[in-house]
CSV table of N, CA, C and O in Angstrom, one decimal:
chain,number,residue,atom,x,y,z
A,1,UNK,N,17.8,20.9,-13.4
A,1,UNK,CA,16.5,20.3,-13.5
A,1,UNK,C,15.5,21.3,-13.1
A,1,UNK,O,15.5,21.9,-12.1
A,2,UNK,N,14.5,21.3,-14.2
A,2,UNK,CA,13.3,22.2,-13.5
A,2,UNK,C,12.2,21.1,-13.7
A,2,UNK,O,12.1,20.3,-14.6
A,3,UNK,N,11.2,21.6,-12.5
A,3,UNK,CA,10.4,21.0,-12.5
A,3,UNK,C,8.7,21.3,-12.3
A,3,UNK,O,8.3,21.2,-11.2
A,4,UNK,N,8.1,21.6,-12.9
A,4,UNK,CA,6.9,22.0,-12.9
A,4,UNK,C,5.8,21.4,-13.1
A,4,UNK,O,5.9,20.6,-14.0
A,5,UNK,N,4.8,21.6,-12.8
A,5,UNK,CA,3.3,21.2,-12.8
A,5,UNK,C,2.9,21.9,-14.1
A,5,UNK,O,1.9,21.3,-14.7
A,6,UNK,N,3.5,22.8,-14.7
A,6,UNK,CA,3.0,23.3,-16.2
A,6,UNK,C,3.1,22.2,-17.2
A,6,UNK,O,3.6,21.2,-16.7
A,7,UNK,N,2.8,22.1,-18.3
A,7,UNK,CA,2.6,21.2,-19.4
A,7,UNK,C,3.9,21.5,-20.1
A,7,UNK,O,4.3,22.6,-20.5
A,8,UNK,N,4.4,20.5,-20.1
A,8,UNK,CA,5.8,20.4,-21.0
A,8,UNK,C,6.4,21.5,-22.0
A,8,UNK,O,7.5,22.0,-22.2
A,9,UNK,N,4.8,21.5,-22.9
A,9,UNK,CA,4.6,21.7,-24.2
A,9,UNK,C,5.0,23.2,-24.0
A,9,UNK,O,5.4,23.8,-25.1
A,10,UNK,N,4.8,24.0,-22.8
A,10,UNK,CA,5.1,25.1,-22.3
A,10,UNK,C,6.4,25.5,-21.8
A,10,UNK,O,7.0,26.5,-21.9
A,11,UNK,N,6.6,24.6,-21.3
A,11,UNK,CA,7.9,25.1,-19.8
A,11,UNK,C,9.3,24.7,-20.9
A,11,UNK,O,10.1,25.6,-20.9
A,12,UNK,N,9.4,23.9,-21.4
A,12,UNK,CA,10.6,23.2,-22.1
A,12,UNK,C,11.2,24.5,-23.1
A,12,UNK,O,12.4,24.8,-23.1
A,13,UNK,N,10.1,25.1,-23.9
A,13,UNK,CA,10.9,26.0,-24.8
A,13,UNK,C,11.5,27.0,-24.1
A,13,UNK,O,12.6,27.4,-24.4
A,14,UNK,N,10.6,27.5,-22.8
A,14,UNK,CA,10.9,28.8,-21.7
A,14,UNK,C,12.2,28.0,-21.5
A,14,UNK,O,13.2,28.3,-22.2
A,15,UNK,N,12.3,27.1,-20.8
A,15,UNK,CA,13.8,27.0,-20.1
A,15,UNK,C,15.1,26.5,-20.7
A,15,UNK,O,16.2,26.4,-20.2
A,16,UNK,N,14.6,26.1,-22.3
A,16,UNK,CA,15.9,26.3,-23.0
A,16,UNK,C,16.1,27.4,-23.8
A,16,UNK,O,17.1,27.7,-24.4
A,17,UNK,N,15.0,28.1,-23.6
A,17,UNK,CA,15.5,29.4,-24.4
A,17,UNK,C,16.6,30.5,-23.5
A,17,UNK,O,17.6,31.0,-23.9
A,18,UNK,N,15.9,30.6,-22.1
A,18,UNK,CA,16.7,31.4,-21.1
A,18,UNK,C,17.6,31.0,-20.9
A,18,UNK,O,18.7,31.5,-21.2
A,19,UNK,N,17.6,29.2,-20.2
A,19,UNK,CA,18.7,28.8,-20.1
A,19,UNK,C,19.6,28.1,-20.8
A,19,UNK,O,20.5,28.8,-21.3
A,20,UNK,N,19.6,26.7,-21.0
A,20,UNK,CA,20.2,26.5,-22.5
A,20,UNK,C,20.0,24.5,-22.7
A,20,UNK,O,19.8,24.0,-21.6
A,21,UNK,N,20.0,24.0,-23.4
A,21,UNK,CA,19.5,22.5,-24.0
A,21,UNK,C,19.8,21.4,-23.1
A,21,UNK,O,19.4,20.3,-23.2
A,22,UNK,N,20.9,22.0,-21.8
A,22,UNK,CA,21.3,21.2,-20.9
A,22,UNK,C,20.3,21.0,-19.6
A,22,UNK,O,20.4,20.1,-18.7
A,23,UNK,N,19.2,22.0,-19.9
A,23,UNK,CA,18.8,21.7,-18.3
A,23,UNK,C,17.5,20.8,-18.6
A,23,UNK,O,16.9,21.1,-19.6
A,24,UNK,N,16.9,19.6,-17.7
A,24,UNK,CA,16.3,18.4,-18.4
A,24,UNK,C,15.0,19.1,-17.9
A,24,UNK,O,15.3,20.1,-17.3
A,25,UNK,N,13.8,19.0,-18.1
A,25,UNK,CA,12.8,19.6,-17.7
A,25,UNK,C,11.8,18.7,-17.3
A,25,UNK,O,11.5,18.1,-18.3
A,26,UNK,N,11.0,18.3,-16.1
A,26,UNK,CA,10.1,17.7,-16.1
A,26,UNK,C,9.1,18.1,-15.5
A,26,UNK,O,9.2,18.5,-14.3
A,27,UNK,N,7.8,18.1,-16.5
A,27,UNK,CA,6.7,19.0,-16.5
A,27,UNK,C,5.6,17.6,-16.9
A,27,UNK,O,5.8,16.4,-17.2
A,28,UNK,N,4.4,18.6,-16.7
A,28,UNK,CA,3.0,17.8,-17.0
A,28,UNK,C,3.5,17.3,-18.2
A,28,UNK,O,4.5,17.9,-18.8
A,29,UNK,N,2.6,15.9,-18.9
A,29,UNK,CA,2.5,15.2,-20.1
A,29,UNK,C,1.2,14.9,-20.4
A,29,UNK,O,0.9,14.5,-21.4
A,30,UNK,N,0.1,15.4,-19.0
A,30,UNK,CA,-1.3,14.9,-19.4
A,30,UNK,C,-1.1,13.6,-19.2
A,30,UNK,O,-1.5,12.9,-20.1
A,31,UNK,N,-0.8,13.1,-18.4
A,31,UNK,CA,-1.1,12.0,-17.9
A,31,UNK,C,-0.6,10.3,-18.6
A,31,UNK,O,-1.0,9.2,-18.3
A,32,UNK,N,0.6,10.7,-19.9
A,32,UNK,CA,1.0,9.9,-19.9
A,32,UNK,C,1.6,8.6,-20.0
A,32,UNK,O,1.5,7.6,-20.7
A,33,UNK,N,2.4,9.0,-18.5
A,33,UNK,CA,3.1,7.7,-17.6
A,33,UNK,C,2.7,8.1,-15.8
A,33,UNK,O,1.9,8.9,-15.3
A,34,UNK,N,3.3,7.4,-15.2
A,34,UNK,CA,3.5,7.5,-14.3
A,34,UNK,C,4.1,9.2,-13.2
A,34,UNK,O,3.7,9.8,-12.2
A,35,UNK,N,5.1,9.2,-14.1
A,35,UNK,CA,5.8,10.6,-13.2
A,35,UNK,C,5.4,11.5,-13.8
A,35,UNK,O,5.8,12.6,-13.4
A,36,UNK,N,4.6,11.5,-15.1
A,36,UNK,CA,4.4,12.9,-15.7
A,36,UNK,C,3.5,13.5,-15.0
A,36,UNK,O,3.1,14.5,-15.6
A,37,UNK,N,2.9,13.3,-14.1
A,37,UNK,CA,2.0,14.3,-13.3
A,37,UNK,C,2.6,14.3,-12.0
A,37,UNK,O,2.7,13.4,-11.1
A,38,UNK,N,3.2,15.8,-12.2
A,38,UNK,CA,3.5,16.5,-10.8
A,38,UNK,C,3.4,17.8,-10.3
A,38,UNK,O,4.1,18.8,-10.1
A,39,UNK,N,2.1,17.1,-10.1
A,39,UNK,CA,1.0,18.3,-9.5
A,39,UNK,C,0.3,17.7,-7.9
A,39,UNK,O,-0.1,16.5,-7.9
A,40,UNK,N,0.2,18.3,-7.0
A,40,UNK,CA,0.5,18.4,-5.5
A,40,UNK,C,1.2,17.5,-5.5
A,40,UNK,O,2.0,17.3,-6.4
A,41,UNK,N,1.0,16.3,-3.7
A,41,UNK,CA,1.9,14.9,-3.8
A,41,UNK,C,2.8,15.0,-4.6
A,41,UNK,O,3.9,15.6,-4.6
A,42,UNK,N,2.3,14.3,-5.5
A,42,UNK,CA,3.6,13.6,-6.3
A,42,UNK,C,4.7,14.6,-6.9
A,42,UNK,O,5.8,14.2,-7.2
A,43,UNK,N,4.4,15.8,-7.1
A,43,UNK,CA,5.5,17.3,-7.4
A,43,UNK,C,6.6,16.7,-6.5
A,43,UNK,O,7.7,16.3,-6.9
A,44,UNK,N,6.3,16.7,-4.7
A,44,UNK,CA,7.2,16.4,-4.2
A,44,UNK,C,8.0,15.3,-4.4
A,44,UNK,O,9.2,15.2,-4.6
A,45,UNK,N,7.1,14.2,-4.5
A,45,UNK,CA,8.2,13.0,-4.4
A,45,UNK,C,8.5,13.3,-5.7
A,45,UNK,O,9.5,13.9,-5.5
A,46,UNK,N,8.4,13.2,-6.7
A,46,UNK,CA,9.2,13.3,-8.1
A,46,UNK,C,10.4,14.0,-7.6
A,46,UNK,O,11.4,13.2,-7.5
A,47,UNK,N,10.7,15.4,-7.3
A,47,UNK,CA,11.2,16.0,-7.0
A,47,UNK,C,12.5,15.3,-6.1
A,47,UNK,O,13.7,15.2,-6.4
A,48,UNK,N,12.0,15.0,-5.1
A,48,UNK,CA,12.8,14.4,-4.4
A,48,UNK,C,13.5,13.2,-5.2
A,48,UNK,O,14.7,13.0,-5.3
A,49,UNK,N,12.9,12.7,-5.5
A,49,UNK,CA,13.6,10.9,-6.5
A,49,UNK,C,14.2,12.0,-7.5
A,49,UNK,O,15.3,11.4,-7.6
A,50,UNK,N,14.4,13.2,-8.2
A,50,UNK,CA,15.3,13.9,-8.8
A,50,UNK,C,15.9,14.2,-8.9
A,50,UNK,O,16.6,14.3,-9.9
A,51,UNK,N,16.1,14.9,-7.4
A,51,UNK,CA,17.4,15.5,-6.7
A,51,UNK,C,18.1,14.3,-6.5
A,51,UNK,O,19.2,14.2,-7.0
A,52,UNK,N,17.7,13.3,-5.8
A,52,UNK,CA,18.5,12.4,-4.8
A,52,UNK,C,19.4,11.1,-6.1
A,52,UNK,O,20.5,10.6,-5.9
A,53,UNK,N,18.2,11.2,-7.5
A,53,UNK,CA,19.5,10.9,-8.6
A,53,UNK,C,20.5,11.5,-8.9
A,53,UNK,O,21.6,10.9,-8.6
A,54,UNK,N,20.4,12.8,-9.7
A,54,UNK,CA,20.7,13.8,-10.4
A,54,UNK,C,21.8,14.4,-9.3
A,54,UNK,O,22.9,14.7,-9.8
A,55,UNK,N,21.7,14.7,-8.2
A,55,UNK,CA,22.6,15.5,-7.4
A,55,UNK,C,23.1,16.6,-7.6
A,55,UNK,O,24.3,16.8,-7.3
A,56,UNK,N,21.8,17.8,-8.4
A,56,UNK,CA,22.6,18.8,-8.6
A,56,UNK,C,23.2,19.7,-7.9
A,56,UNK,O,22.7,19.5,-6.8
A,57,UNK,N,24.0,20.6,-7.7
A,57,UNK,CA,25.0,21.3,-7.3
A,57,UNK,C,24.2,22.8,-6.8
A,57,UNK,O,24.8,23.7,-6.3
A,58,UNK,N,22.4,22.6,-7.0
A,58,UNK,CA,21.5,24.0,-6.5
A,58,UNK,C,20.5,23.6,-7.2
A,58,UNK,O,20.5,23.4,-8.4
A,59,UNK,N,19.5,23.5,-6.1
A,59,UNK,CA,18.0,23.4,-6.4
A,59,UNK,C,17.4,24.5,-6.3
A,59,UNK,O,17.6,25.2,-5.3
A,60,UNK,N,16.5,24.9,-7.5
A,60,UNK,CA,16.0,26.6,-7.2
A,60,UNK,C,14.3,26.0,-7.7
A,60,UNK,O,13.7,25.2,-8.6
A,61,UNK,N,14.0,26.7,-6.7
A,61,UNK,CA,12.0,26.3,-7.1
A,61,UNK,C,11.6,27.6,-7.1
A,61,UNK,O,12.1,28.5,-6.3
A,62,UNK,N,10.5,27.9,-8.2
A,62,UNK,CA,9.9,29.1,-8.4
A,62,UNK,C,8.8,28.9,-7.8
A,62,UNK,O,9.0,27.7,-7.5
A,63,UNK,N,7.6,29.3,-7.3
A,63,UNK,CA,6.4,28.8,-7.1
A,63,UNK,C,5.6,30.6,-6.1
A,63,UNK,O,6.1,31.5,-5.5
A,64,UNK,N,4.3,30.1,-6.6
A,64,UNK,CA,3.3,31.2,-5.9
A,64,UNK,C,2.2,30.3,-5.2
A,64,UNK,O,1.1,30.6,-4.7
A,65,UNK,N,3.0,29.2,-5.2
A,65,UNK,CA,2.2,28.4,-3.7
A,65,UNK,C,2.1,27.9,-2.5
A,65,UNK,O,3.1,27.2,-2.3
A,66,UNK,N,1.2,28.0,-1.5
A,66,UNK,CA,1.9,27.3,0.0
A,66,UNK,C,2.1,25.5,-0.6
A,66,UNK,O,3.2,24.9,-0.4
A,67,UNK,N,1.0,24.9,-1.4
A,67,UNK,CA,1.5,23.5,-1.6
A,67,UNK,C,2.7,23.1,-1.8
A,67,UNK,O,3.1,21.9,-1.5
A,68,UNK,N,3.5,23.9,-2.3
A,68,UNK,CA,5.0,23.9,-2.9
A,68,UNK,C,6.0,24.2,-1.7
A,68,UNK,O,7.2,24.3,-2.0
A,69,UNK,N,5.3,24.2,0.0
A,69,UNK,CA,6.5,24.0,0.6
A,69,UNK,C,7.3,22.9,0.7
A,69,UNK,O,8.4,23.0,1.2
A,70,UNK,N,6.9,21.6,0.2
A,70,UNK,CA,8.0,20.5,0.6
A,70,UNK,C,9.4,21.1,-0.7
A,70,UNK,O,10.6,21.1,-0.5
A,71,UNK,N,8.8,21.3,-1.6
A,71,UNK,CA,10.2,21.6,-2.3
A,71,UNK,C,10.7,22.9,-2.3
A,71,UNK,O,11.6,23.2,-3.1
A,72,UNK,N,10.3,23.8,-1.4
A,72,UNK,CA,10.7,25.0,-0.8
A,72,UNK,C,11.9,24.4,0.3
A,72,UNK,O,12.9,25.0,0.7
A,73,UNK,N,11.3,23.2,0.6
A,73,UNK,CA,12.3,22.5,1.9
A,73,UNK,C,13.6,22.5,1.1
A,73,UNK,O,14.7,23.1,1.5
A,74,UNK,N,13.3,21.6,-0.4
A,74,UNK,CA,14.3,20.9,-0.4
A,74,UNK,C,15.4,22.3,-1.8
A,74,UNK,O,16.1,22.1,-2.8
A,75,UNK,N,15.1,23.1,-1.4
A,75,UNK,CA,15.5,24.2,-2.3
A,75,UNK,C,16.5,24.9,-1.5
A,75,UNK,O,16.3,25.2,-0.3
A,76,UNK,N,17.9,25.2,-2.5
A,76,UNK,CA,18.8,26.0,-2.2
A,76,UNK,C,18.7,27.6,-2.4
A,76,UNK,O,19.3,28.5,-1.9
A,77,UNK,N,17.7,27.6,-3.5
A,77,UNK,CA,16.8,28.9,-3.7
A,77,UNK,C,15.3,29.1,-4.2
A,77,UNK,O,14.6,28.3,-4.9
A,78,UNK,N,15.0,30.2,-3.8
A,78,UNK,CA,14.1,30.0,-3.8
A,78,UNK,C,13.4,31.6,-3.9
A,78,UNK,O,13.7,32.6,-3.3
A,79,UNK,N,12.6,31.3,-4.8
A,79,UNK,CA,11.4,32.7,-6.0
A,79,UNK,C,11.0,32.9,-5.6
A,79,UNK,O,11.3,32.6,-4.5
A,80,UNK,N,9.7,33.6,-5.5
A,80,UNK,CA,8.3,33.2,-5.3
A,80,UNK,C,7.6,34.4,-6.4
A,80,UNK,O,8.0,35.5,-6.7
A,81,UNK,N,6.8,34.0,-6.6
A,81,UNK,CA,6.1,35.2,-7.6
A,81,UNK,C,4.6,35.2,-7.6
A,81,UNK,O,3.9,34.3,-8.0
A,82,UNK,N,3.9,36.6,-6.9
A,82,UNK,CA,2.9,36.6,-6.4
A,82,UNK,C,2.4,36.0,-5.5
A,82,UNK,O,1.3,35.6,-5.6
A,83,UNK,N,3.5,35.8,-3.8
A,83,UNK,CA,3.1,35.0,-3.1
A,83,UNK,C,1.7,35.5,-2.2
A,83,UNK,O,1.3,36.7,-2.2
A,84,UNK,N,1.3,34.5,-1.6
A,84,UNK,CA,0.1,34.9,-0.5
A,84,UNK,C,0.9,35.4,0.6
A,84,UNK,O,2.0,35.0,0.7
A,85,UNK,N,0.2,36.5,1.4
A,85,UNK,CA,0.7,36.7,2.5
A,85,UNK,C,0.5,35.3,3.9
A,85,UNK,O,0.9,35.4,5.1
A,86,UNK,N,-0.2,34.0,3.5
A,86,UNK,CA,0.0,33.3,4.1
A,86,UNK,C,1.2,32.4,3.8
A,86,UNK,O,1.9,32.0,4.7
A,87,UNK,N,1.5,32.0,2.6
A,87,UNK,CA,3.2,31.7,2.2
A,87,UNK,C,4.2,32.6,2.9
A,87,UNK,O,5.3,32.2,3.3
A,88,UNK,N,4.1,33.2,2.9
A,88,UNK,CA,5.4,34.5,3.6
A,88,UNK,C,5.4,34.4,4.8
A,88,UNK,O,6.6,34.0,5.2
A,89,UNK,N,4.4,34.5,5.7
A,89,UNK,CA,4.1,34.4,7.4
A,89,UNK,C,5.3,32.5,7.2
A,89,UNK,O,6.5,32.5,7.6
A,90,UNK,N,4.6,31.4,6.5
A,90,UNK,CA,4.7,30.6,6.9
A,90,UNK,C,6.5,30.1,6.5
A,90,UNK,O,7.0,29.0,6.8
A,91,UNK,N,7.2,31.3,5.7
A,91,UNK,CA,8.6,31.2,5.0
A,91,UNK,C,9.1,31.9,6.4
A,91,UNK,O,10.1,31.5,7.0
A,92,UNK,N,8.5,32.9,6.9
A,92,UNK,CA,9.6,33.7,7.4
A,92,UNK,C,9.2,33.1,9.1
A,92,UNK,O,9.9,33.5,10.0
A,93,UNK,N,8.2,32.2,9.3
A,93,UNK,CA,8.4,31.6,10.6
A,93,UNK,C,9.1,30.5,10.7
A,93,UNK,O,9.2,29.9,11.8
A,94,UNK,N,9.8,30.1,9.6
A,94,UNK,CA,10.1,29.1,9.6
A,94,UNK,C,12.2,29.2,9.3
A,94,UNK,O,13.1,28.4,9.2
A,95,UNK,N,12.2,30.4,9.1
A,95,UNK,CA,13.7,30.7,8.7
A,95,UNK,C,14.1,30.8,6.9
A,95,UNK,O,15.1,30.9,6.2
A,96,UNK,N,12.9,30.6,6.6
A,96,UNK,CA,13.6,30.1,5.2
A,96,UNK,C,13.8,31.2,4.1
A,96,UNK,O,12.8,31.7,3.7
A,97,UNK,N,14.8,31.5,3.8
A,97,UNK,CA,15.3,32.5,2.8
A,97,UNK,C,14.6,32.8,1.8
A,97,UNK,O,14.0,31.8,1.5
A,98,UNK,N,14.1,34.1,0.8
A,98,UNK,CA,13.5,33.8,-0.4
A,98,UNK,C,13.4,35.2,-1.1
A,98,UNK,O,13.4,36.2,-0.4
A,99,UNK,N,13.3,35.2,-2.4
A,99,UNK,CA,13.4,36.5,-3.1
A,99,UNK,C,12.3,36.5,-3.7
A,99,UNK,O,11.9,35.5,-4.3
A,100,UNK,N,11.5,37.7,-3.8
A,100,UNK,CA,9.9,38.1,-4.3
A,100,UNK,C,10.4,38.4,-5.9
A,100,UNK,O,11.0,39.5,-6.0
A,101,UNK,N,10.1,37.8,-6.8
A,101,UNK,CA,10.0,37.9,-8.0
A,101,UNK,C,9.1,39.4,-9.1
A,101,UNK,O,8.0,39.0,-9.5
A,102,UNK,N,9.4,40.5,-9.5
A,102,UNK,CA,8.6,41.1,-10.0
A,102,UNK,C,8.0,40.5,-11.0
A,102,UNK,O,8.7,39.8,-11.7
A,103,UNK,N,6.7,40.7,-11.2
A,103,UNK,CA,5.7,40.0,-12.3
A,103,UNK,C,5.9,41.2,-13.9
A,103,UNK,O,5.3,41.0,-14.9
């Protein structure tokens, strides 16, 4: 499962092209429904109600933001690309593992 705040119309072709038609994608819809917007708040809880269905086997979150620590929480790995040096202070006081992404 990936999950992003980008617009569908974007993220879906990227992540079945790298990865492949299996992984479900849920991204912006412009407002839709209800869960298609998951952008601050609700990123997390979506997130969370996604994992706690789905039960995958490795949660990996990309992100270049501090908003994006709750699902930094709930991540087995974890990206970051172009982070702030206040993201970093607040990763590495906290214990939490992570790999700096070249752009």
């Amino acid at each position: 499962v990936v999950v992003s705040a980008s617009p569908a119309l974007y993220v879906a072709p990227f992540v079945q092209r790298v990865w492949s038609d299996h992984i479900e994608v849920l991204a912006s819809r412009f407002g839709h429904g209800e869960d298609d917007n998951v952008y601050g708040a609700r990123k997390a809880e979506v997130t969370r109600r996604l994992i706690e269905a789905r039960r995958p086997s490795a949660v990996w979150v990309y992100t270049d933001h501090r908003s994006d620590l709750p699902l930094i929480e709930m991540a087995h790995h974890v990206r970051l690309v172009q982070p702030s040096a206040g993201l970093l202070r607040t990763l590495r006081a906290r214990g939490i593992a992570f790999e700096i992404m070249a752009v």
